[in-house]
XYZ file of C-alpha atoms in Angstrom:
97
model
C -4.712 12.238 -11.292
C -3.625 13.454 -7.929
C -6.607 11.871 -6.217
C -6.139 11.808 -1.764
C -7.526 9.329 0.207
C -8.487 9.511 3.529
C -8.121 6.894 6.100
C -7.612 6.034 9.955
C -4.286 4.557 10.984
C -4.526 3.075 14.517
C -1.375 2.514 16.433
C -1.065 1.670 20.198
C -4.484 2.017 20.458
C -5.076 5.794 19.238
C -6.767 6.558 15.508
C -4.667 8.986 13.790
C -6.724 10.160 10.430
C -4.322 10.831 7.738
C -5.100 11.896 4.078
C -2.563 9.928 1.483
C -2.021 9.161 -2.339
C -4.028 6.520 -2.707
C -0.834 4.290 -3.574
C 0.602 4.798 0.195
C -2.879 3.254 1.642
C -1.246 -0.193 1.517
C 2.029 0.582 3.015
C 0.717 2.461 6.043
C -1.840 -0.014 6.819
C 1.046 -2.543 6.939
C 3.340 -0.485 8.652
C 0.561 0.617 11.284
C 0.131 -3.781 11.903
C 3.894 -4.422 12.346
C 3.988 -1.499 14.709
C 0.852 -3.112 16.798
C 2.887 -6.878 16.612
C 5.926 -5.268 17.697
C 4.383 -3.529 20.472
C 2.554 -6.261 21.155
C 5.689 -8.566 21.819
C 7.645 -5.910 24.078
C 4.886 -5.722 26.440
C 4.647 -9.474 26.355
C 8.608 -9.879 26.783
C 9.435 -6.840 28.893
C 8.063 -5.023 32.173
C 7.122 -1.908 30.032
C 6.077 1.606 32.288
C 3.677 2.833 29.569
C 3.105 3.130 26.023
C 5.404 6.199 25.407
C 8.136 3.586 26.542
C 7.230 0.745 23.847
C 6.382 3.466 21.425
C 10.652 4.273 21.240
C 11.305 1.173 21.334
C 9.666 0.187 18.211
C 11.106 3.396 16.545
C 14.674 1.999 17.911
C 14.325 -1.482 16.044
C 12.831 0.186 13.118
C 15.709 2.572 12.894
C 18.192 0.134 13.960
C 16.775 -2.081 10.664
C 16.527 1.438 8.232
C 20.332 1.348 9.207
C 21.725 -1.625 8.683
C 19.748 -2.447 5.631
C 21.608 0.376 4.491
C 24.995 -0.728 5.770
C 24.428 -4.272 4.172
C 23.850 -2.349 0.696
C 27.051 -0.529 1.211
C 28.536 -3.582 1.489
C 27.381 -5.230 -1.402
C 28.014 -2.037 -3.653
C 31.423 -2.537 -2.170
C 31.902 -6.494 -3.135
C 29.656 -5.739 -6.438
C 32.640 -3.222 -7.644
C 35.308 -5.076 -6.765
C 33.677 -8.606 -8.867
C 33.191 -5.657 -11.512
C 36.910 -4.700 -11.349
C 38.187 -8.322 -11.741
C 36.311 -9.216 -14.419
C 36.970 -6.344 -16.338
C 40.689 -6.456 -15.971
C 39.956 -10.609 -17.103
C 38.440 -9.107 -20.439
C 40.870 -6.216 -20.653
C 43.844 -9.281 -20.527
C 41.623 -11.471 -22.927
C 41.497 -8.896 -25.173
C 45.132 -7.859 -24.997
C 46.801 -10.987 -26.131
């Protein structure tokens, strides 16, 4: 069942109405309060000129997270191969004598 759900979203104080699957509701109700504490704590920690300001610099640090989540799972693919490797060359010599 394809059923949408409609709900309000509020971020930096505007309502933006949406209509989701109703297995997103969670997520973007999270998202939407991490958004609000983040904003919250630049104003609080920086002389901010207006919203629009605080608004790209939330998108920054979530970007700037997206992307080096994504490194760090490079990374591990990377180390997670090479433990693969070894131990398969340790069988492969096991097996060969």
């Amino acid at each position: 069942m394809d059923e949408k759900l409609k709900i309000k979203i509020s971020i930096a104080d505007r309502v933006y109405p949406l209509t989701v699957e109703f297995s997103q509701e969670e997520g973007l109700r999270t998202a939407s309060k991490k958004i609000d504490l983040m904003i919250k704590q630049f104003e609080e920690n920086y002389a901010v000129r207006d919203k629009q300001d605080v608004l790209a610099m939330c998108a920054l640090q979530f970007a700037s997270q997206l992307e080096q989540k994504q490194i760090d799972k490079s990374t591990d693919n990377v180390e997670t191969n090479e433990r693969l490797k070894k131990i398969n060359n340790l069988l492969a010599d096991y097996l060969d004598k």
